[in-house]
Amino acid sequence: MKNFRWLLAFALAIAAVPGQVLAQATGTVAGRVTDPQQQPVPGAQIVVVGGAARAVTGQDGSYRLTGVRAGSAQVSATRIGFDTRTQTVNVAAGATATADFTLSSSVLEIGGLVVTASGREQRTRELGNAVGSINVEQVELAAVPSMSSLLQGRAAGVSVTQQSGTSGSASRIRIRGSNSVSLSNEPLVIVDGVRVTSDATSTLGTWQTPSRLNDLNPEDIENIEVLKGPAAAALYGTAAANGVIQVTTKRGRVGAPRWSLYSDYTSIRDQYDYPASFRSTSGCIIWDLAEGDCTAAELAPDSIISFNPLETPGFSPFIDGNRKQLGLSVSGGSDAATYYLSGDWEDEQGVYEENKVGRYNLRANVTARVSEKLNLTIKSGYSNSDVRLPPNDNDLYGYLLNGLLGSADSTVARGTYGIAPDETSAFTYQQEAKRFTGSLNANYRPLEWLSIVGTAGLDQLNRDDNELVPPNRVSPVYSSLIPIGYRESNQVDITNFTGTLDATGTFNLSESLVSTSSLGIQHNREDYHDTRAFGRGLAPGTESLNGTSQLFSVGENTVQNSTVGAYGQQQFSFSDRLFLTAALRGDDNSAFGTGTNFVWYPSLSTSWVLSDEPFFPSVPALSNLRLRAAWGKSGLRPSFRDAITYFSPVSARVSGSDVTAVTLSGTGNPDLKPEVSTELEVGADIGLFSDRLGLELTYYDKLSEDALVQRRLSPSLGLTTSRYDNIGSVSNTGFEATLNARVLELPSLQWDFSLSASTNKNELVELGEGIEPIIFGSNRLEQRHIEGYPLGGFWGKKVSYQDVNGDGLLTVGGCSGTTAYPAVGCEAGVAAESDYIGSPLPTREVAFSTNVTLFDFVKVSGLLDYKGGHTQMNFTRFDRCSWEVICEAAFVPTATNLKDQAGVIAFSYLEPSVNTYVYYEDSDFLKLRELSLTLMAPDRFASRFGMSGLRLTVSGRNLATWTDYSGFDPEVNSFGLSNFQTYDYYTQAPLRYYTARIDVNF
């Protein structure tokens, strides 16, 4: 119990408050919040500065604050997209004081509210760290088909990469770079105070994986807050080093029922032109021409044949995809209770017949005012999804591999690499997921100065991963086992429980000094269980495991992980302008080694609204200035059994009989502890021209220490070959800037835009004494973890080449064997040693979004997304030009280039195992992610049909890409959500979406 002495001391400090403070009488504050046109502002947050009383305005803009301490009180009103107003109110005991507010629009978000780790809300102006806030109400959802696409380009420092155009597949998310060598770098996701499963994992034999984040329906989300690093997320403890994405779903507001109905139809198109396979009838290749081994006539157009199975009508696997969605919601309530209920159905057909997504979502959120002192909120959501993925990427049976590596002769394997589309369609990869997420939040205010918040929640996922290949559907080109058919069925259950209890005391120590003290405890538990079954040799006409007759196997896995944490936080507010905050969290996790007890995560922050100071000079253009700084730590736990030594059962032969035995499977480390990231961030928020321009600037410096690295063990120990040690460190530094502008605000024309930019420098500072660089990939795709360079950096032997005679053709010349770099006396050469080529992840990003509204009837919205500073390996081009030599550049002099020729010569003649450097390409790109046009019916027209609003929206997604990358799209990754492994290898590139949507409110 010694670890909790500081908590006890904190509690005694709160208890020591003079008794007369507890006995003060209370009153009520009520009023209405409107905009300058006297229209109500629903959803505005009303708080008593230095008190615990809070309220939210209803549909008519009215609010009521109870339990306000008698005397003079400062009451503040704020809402996202508006400025903050504060006024002093005299409250009499047992009486009601009136405080009305008029809020003007503002692009500077320092007056909003942020949900903290304890489940309570804190004003943005009090925070010393930047928070990425996404107000979903301001997003045109017709152009946003999923939760992951909602995050793209809307928060500086948050990188969302669409790995594939396969419907239902996941996106890779990084916040301020990658922190861990061995653990996941995906952020923690919290929905309504509950930690949820967000890892896009599956047991399917596909490279792309279904997205768990996309179980969330964007229509049900009120706002998203992104805590970008340890400085902001220290109170989340051993889970938050990669950042936190906090999702708050919609809640009802006081007023009559408000119904919303939406329906949309989307046309999905594969917009790419796929290349044909080429071959000369003479067998001549362009570098043979350069060597004089064949004549130009042998490469004449009539000597070259080609075929393209992906572009041949009736043979191509591509179809026109579509997406349909229908949803209905209702919200409203009274002072006693409010509600939000919704249902949503969607059905998506990808551009392959086998690629489908079916999903429906149900949600019920209710808030009840049980008494003047107690509010209860119940939020529950249910999702049922069915995803079918097609074979692609590095799959010998995939559509794209067999089409792009096909024969130039349509009579050979029907022009494919071996498997035609009708055989590929025999493979079924299907995942069905049923998911319930629910939370109960109790906000109890027994005293005016004391607030107790408790949250308990559950995220329950039941997943069914199914694979099926019927017998006699696939040719035995690559395997004799596939034609006999197989069936795999894996049942997965994942349960996350979250429980939090927090007590906060707020005291006015003087007229200008307010103290806020918080104590809390939290318990998180994750249970994972799966059962797996597999069998080959399906009987014709059957599709179940009962129909298999060969190689039947079963398996079962169970994982339990638990975290118990406690925290305390102390904040002092000086004149509601200067805020100083210190906090400490301690965690104990079941994955820690036995030699590790509580791990502590301290944090400090300060926020100074300098422009509110009386001495701040009056500058006409400068309306607001806030300076902020934050420092903090958070962690990542080891995997569940890295710290323990464990065994696996085997069968052994003893005295002629089979007996059960065990073998050593893993060597544990009893001193294993979490990876700990320490971050310092400083920044400023600047409001210009009456807050029509808002500028947010942030610099961060993050160091992740005690990184888990596999250390080799001596065979003489009699253990396994390796174990994990806390011996590495990783650095991430960068800048973030966001400019929000309301350029025009006229009765007939409104125009606003947001421009965000960020950089990230990732570096492996230390891998550990005696640890060799970690190399992964293949002999033609090499990525490394090596000190002084980014994690997962691409490495390869650089290829030099020179067109000596200027004829546009390279020759092998005297280059036989490995040649030193730069090459001497030959036209193409390969470096003797590998060199660093580039980062697999973007190092700089820029996003520009804009909204233009004309006469309140027409609205145009758009989003441009730029990512750069990274490298992509065009493995598809390597395969076609060097491995199989079927690309056009190998046969058509007018289509060739020195780069392709040098790659082929290096691979074919110099060093077959070389990483062909020429196929690593800069993958900077600029995308027109979203563009939409909305027509809004006049209120008088809508009201004739009993509607309060009617809108028609047409939108497009992934409408254009500008890049120098030679492949289909530089954003793809054939490794799906792999931590670092990245390459373009027969992956379906992002598709184009055209959507028409109708919204009806009544």
GROMACS .gro file of C-alpha atoms in nm, residues 404-660:
model
  257
  404LEU     CA    1  -0.023  -0.809  -6.455
  405LEU     CA    2   0.224  -1.100  -6.480
  406GLY     CA    3   0.026  -1.271  -6.753
  407SER     CA    4   0.146  -1.398  -7.086
  408ALA     CA    5   0.161  -1.182  -7.399
  409ASP     CA    6   0.007  -1.481  -7.577
  410SER     CA    7  -0.362  -1.516  -7.490
  411THR     CA    8  -0.348  -1.889  -7.572
  412VAL     CA    9  -0.100  -1.956  -7.288
  413ALA     CA   10  -0.286  -2.001  -6.956
  414ARG     CA   11  -0.556  -1.781  -7.110
  415GLY     CA   12  -0.311  -1.492  -7.093
  416THR     CA   13  -0.268  -1.509  -6.715
  417TYR     CA   14   0.026  -1.603  -6.495
  418GLY     CA   15  -0.148  -1.934  -6.430
  419ILE     CA   16  -0.484  -1.874  -6.264
  420ALA     CA   17  -0.778  -1.717  -6.447
  421PRO     CA   18  -1.030  -1.487  -6.272
  422ASP     CA   19  -1.300  -1.755  -6.253
  423GLU     CA   20  -1.060  -1.972  -6.049
  424THR     CA   21  -0.957  -1.684  -5.823
  425SER     CA   22  -1.325  -1.622  -5.750
  426ALA     CA   23  -1.341  -1.968  -5.589
  427PHE     CA   24  -1.154  -1.834  -5.286
  428THR     CA   25  -1.379  -1.704  -5.007
  429TYR     CA   26  -1.228  -1.486  -4.732
  430GLN     CA   27  -1.507  -1.370  -4.506
  431GLN     CA   28  -1.522  -1.207  -4.165
  432GLU     CA   29  -1.846  -1.163  -3.972
  433ALA     CA   30  -1.831  -0.941  -3.666
  434LYS     CA   31  -2.092  -0.868  -3.403
  435ARG     CA   32  -2.000  -0.590  -3.164
  436PHE     CA   33  -2.157  -0.420  -2.863
  437THR     CA   34  -2.008  -0.114  -2.696
  438GLY     CA   35  -2.180   0.035  -2.395
  439SER     CA   36  -2.103   0.272  -2.111
  440LEU     CA   37  -2.270   0.397  -1.796
  441ASN     CA   38  -2.160   0.737  -1.669
  442ALA     CA   39  -2.271   0.878  -1.335
  443ASN     CA   40  -2.201   1.240  -1.248
  444TYR     CA   41  -2.276   1.304  -0.882
  445ARG     CA   42  -2.235   1.645  -0.721
  446PRO     CA   43  -2.304   1.601  -0.348
  447LEU     CA   44  -2.158   1.945  -0.274
  448GLU     CA   45  -2.122   2.256  -0.484
  449TRP     CA   46  -1.744   2.220  -0.480
  450LEU     CA   47  -1.725   1.841  -0.519
  451SER     CA   48  -1.796   1.634  -0.827
  452ILE     CA   49  -1.772   1.254  -0.844
  453VAL     CA   50  -1.770   1.088  -1.184
  454GLY     CA   51  -1.789   0.715  -1.238
  455THR     CA   52  -1.773   0.535  -1.573
  456ALA     CA   53  -1.811   0.165  -1.641
  457GLY     CA   54  -1.813   0.026  -1.990
  458LEU     CA   55  -1.780  -0.282  -2.206
  459ASP     CA   56  -1.662  -0.343  -2.561
  460GLN     CA   57  -1.758  -0.694  -2.671
  461LEU     CA   58  -1.651  -0.825  -3.011
  462ASN     CA   59  -1.749  -1.166  -3.149
  463ARG     CA   60  -1.571  -1.240  -3.474
  464ASP     CA   61  -1.602  -1.530  -3.716
  465ASP     CA   62  -1.319  -1.565  -3.971
  466ASN     CA   63  -1.403  -1.806  -4.251
  467GLU     CA   64  -1.207  -1.938  -4.550
  468LEU     CA   65  -1.339  -2.173  -4.813
  469VAL     CA   66  -1.216  -2.318  -5.142
  470PRO     CA   67  -1.457  -2.574  -5.293
  471PRO     CA   68  -1.301  -2.882  -5.454
  472ASN     CA   69  -1.228  -2.901  -5.826
  473ARG     CA   70  -1.247  -2.525  -5.879
  474VAL     CA   71  -0.875  -2.431  -5.892
  475SER     CA   72  -0.606  -2.570  -6.124
  476PRO     CA   73  -0.305  -2.745  -5.964
  477VAL     CA   74  -0.064  -2.488  -6.105
  478TYR     CA   75   0.105  -2.395  -5.778
  479SER     CA   76  -0.014  -2.664  -5.538
  480SER     CA   77  -0.176  -3.004  -5.547
  481LEU     CA   78  -0.355  -2.930  -5.220
  482ILE     CA   79  -0.563  -2.631  -5.326
  483PRO     CA   80  -0.766  -2.821  -5.593
  484ILE     CA   81  -0.898  -3.068  -5.333
  485GLY     CA   82  -1.052  -2.777  -5.143
  486TYR     CA   83  -1.023  -2.664  -4.784
  487ARG     CA   84  -1.226  -2.505  -4.507
  488GLU     CA   85  -1.112  -2.294  -4.211
  489SER     CA   86  -1.334  -2.154  -3.936
  490ASN     CA   87  -1.193  -1.943  -3.654
  491GLN     CA   88  -1.412  -1.804  -3.376
  492VAL     CA   89  -1.268  -1.503  -3.191
  493ASP     CA   90  -1.409  -1.332  -2.880
  494ILE     CA   91  -1.255  -1.009  -2.748
  495THR     CA   92  -1.385  -0.831  -2.438
  496ASN     CA   93  -1.261  -0.496  -2.309
  497PHE     CA   94  -1.379  -0.369  -1.971
  498THR     CA   95  -1.317  -0.015  -1.847
  499GLY     CA   96  -1.396   0.116  -1.501
  500THR     CA   97  -1.307   0.465  -1.379
  501LEU     CA   98  -1.390   0.652  -1.057
  502ASP     CA   99  -1.286   1.015  -1.014
  503ALA     CA  100  -1.343   1.277  -0.747
  504THR     CA  101  -1.269   1.644  -0.812
  505GLY     CA  102  -1.280   1.928  -0.563
  506THR     CA  103  -1.282   2.290  -0.680
  507PHE     CA  104  -1.208   2.573  -0.435
  508ASN     CA  105  -1.187   2.948  -0.466
  509LEU     CA  106  -0.879   3.012  -0.253
  510SER     CA  107  -0.910   3.384  -0.319
  511GLU     CA  108  -1.092   3.617  -0.553
  512SER     CA  109  -0.847   3.539  -0.835
  513LEU     CA  110  -0.706   3.198  -0.740
  514VAL     CA  111  -0.894   2.871  -0.799
  515SER     CA  112  -0.766   2.528  -0.700
  516THR     CA  113  -0.891   2.209  -0.869
  517SER     CA  114  -0.783   1.876  -0.717
  518SER     CA  115  -0.864   1.536  -0.864
  519LEU     CA  116  -0.812   1.179  -0.749
  520GLY     CA  117  -0.902   0.874  -0.952
  521ILE     CA  118  -0.864   0.503  -0.999
  522GLN     CA  119  -0.908   0.300  -1.316
  523HIS     CA  120  -0.921  -0.064  -1.414
  524ASN     CA  121  -0.889  -0.193  -1.770
  525ARG     CA  122  -0.909  -0.556  -1.865
  526GLU     CA  123  -0.888  -0.728  -2.204
  527ASP     CA  124  -0.983  -1.092  -2.257
  528TYR     CA  125  -0.908  -1.264  -2.586
  529HIS     CA  126  -1.017  -1.613  -2.678
  530ASP     CA  127  -1.022  -1.799  -3.008
  531THR     CA  128  -1.084  -2.150  -3.132
  532ARG     CA  129  -0.952  -2.252  -3.472
  533ALA     CA  130  -1.035  -2.545  -3.699
  534PHE     CA  131  -0.900  -2.638  -4.041
  535GLY     CA  132  -0.938  -2.926  -4.283
  536ARG     CA  133  -0.860  -3.017  -4.644
  537GLY     CA  134  -1.021  -3.251  -4.893
  538LEU     CA  135  -1.376  -3.118  -4.908
  539ALA     CA  136  -1.640  -3.356  -5.033
  540PRO     CA  137  -1.813  -3.213  -5.343
  541GLY     CA  138  -2.123  -3.018  -5.256
  542THR     CA  139  -2.016  -2.947  -4.896
  543GLU     CA  140  -1.889  -2.626  -4.738
  544SER     CA  141  -1.842  -2.723  -4.374
  545LEU     CA  142  -1.560  -2.873  -4.173
  546ASN     CA  143  -1.762  -3.192  -4.150
  547GLY     CA  144  -1.699  -3.234  -4.520
  548THR     CA  145  -1.318  -3.235  -4.489
  549SER     CA  146  -1.117  -3.556  -4.483
  550GLN     CA  147  -0.749  -3.458  -4.465
  551LEU     CA  148  -0.508  -3.263  -4.247
  552PHE     CA  149  -0.774  -3.170  -3.993
  553SER     CA  150  -0.638  -2.955  -3.710
  554VAL     CA  151  -0.779  -2.759  -3.416
  555GLY     CA  152  -0.635  -2.498  -3.184
  556GLU     CA  153  -0.729  -2.266  -2.901
  557ASN     CA  154  -0.576  -1.947  -2.764
  558THR     CA  155  -0.659  -1.750  -2.452
  559VAL     CA  156  -0.506  -1.416  -2.350
  560GLN     CA  157  -0.589  -1.204  -2.048
  561ASN     CA  158  -0.441  -0.863  -1.976
  562SER     CA  159  -0.524  -0.631  -1.690
  563THR     CA  160  -0.416  -0.281  -1.587
  564VAL     CA  161  -0.486  -0.119  -1.252
  565GLY     CA  162  -0.406   0.251  -1.231
  566ALA     CA  163  -0.444   0.541  -0.991
  567TYR     CA  164  -0.384   0.909  -1.052
  568GLY     CA  165  -0.393   1.250  -0.896
  569GLN     CA  166  -0.401   1.593  -1.057
  570GLN     CA  167  -0.368   1.943  -0.915
  571GLN     CA  168  -0.445   2.260  -1.107
  572PHE     CA  169  -0.422   2.624  -1.005
  573SER     CA  170  -0.601   2.893  -1.204
  574PHE     CA  171  -0.498   3.256  -1.169
  575SER     CA  172  -0.772   3.500  -1.275
  576ASP     CA  173  -0.892   3.244  -1.528
  577ARG     CA  174  -0.596   3.341  -1.743
  578LEU     CA  175  -0.294   3.146  -1.618
  579PHE     CA  176  -0.326   2.772  -1.552
  580LEU     CA  177  -0.065   2.547  -1.390
  581THR     CA  178  -0.129   2.171  -1.379
  582ALA     CA  179   0.066   1.880  -1.233
  583ALA     CA  180  -0.043   1.517  -1.247
  584LEU     CA  181   0.086   1.171  -1.166
  585ARG     CA  182  -0.044   0.832  -1.271
  586GLY     CA  183   0.075   0.492  -1.152
  587ASP     CA  184   0.003   0.164  -1.332
  588ASP     CA  185   0.050  -0.203  -1.266
  589ASN     CA  186  -0.006  -0.435  -1.561
  590SER     CA  187  -0.024  -0.811  -1.581
  591ALA     CA  188   0.227  -0.814  -1.870
  592PHE     CA  189   0.501  -0.653  -1.661
  593GLY     CA  190   0.778  -0.877  -1.533
  594THR     CA  191   0.766  -0.993  -1.173
  595GLY     CA  192   1.052  -0.756  -1.097
  596THR     CA  193   0.847  -0.452  -1.204
  597ASN     CA  194   0.589  -0.296  -0.972
  598PHE     CA  195   0.400   0.028  -1.027
  599VAL     CA  196   0.525   0.239  -1.317
  600TRP     CA  197   0.478   0.614  -1.277
  601TYR     CA  198   0.381   0.866  -1.543
  602PRO     CA  199   0.417   1.230  -1.432
  603SER     CA  200   0.307   1.534  -1.632
  604LEU     CA  201   0.328   1.912  -1.605
  605SER     CA  202   0.160   2.178  -1.816
  606THR     CA  203   0.093   2.548  -1.826
  607SER     CA  204  -0.143   2.763  -2.029
  608TRP     CA  205  -0.140   3.143  -2.032
  609VAL     CA  206  -0.408   3.341  -2.212
  610LEU     CA  207  -0.181   3.638  -2.245
  611SER     CA  208  -0.427   3.855  -2.435
  612ASP     CA  209  -0.663   3.856  -2.132
  613GLU     CA  210  -0.403   4.025  -1.914
  614PRO     CA  211  -0.472   4.393  -1.832
  615PHE     CA  212  -0.120   4.489  -1.934
  616PHE     CA  213  -0.148   4.329  -2.280
  617PRO     CA  214  -0.125   4.607  -2.538
  618SER     CA  215  -0.420   4.675  -2.765
  619VAL     CA  216  -0.318   4.555  -3.110
  620PRO     CA  217  -0.590   4.602  -3.374
  621ALA     CA  218  -0.511   4.285  -3.568
  622LEU     CA  219  -0.440   4.064  -3.265
  623SER     CA  220  -0.756   3.952  -3.086
  624ASN     CA  221  -0.626   3.653  -2.888
  625LEU     CA  222  -0.292   3.509  -2.781
  626ARG     CA  223  -0.235   3.198  -2.573
  627LEU     CA  224   0.103   3.047  -2.487
  628ARG     CA  225   0.123   2.686  -2.372
  629ALA     CA  226   0.372   2.417  -2.278
  630ALA     CA  227   0.338   2.058  -2.161
  631TRP     CA  228   0.566   1.776  -2.054
  632GLY     CA  229   0.464   1.422  -1.975
  633LYS     CA  230   0.519   1.049  -1.994
  634SER     CA  231   0.306   0.756  -2.104
  635GLY     CA  232   0.377   0.396  -2.196
  636LEU     CA  233   0.318   0.084  -2.401
  637ARG     CA  234   0.293  -0.251  -2.228
  638PRO     CA  235   0.481  -0.559  -2.347
  639SER     CA  236   0.293  -0.839  -2.517
  640PHE     CA  237   0.108  -1.064  -2.276
  641ARG     CA  238   0.377  -1.335  -2.240
  642ASP     CA  239   0.704  -1.156  -2.322
  643ALA     CA  240   0.790  -1.150  -1.953
  644ILE     CA  241   0.726  -1.517  -1.879
  645THR     CA  242   0.887  -1.844  -1.977
  646TYR     CA  243   0.629  -2.071  -2.136
  647PHE     CA  244   0.607  -2.419  -2.287
  648SER     CA  245   0.423  -2.594  -2.568
  649PRO     CA  246   0.282  -2.949  -2.556
  650VAL     CA  247   0.427  -3.219  -2.781
  651SER     CA  248   0.393  -3.591  -2.816
  652ALA     CA  249   0.697  -3.801  -2.722
  653ARG     CA  250   0.771  -4.170  -2.767
  654VAL     CA  251   0.869  -4.342  -2.442
  655SER     CA  252   0.907  -4.718  -2.413
  656GLY     CA  253   0.708  -4.769  -2.730
  657SER     CA  254   0.415  -4.552  -2.619
  658ASP     CA  255   0.313  -4.195  -2.697
  659VAL     CA  256   0.316  -3.970  -2.391
  660THR     CA  257   0.249  -3.602  -2.340
   0.00000   0.00000   0.00000
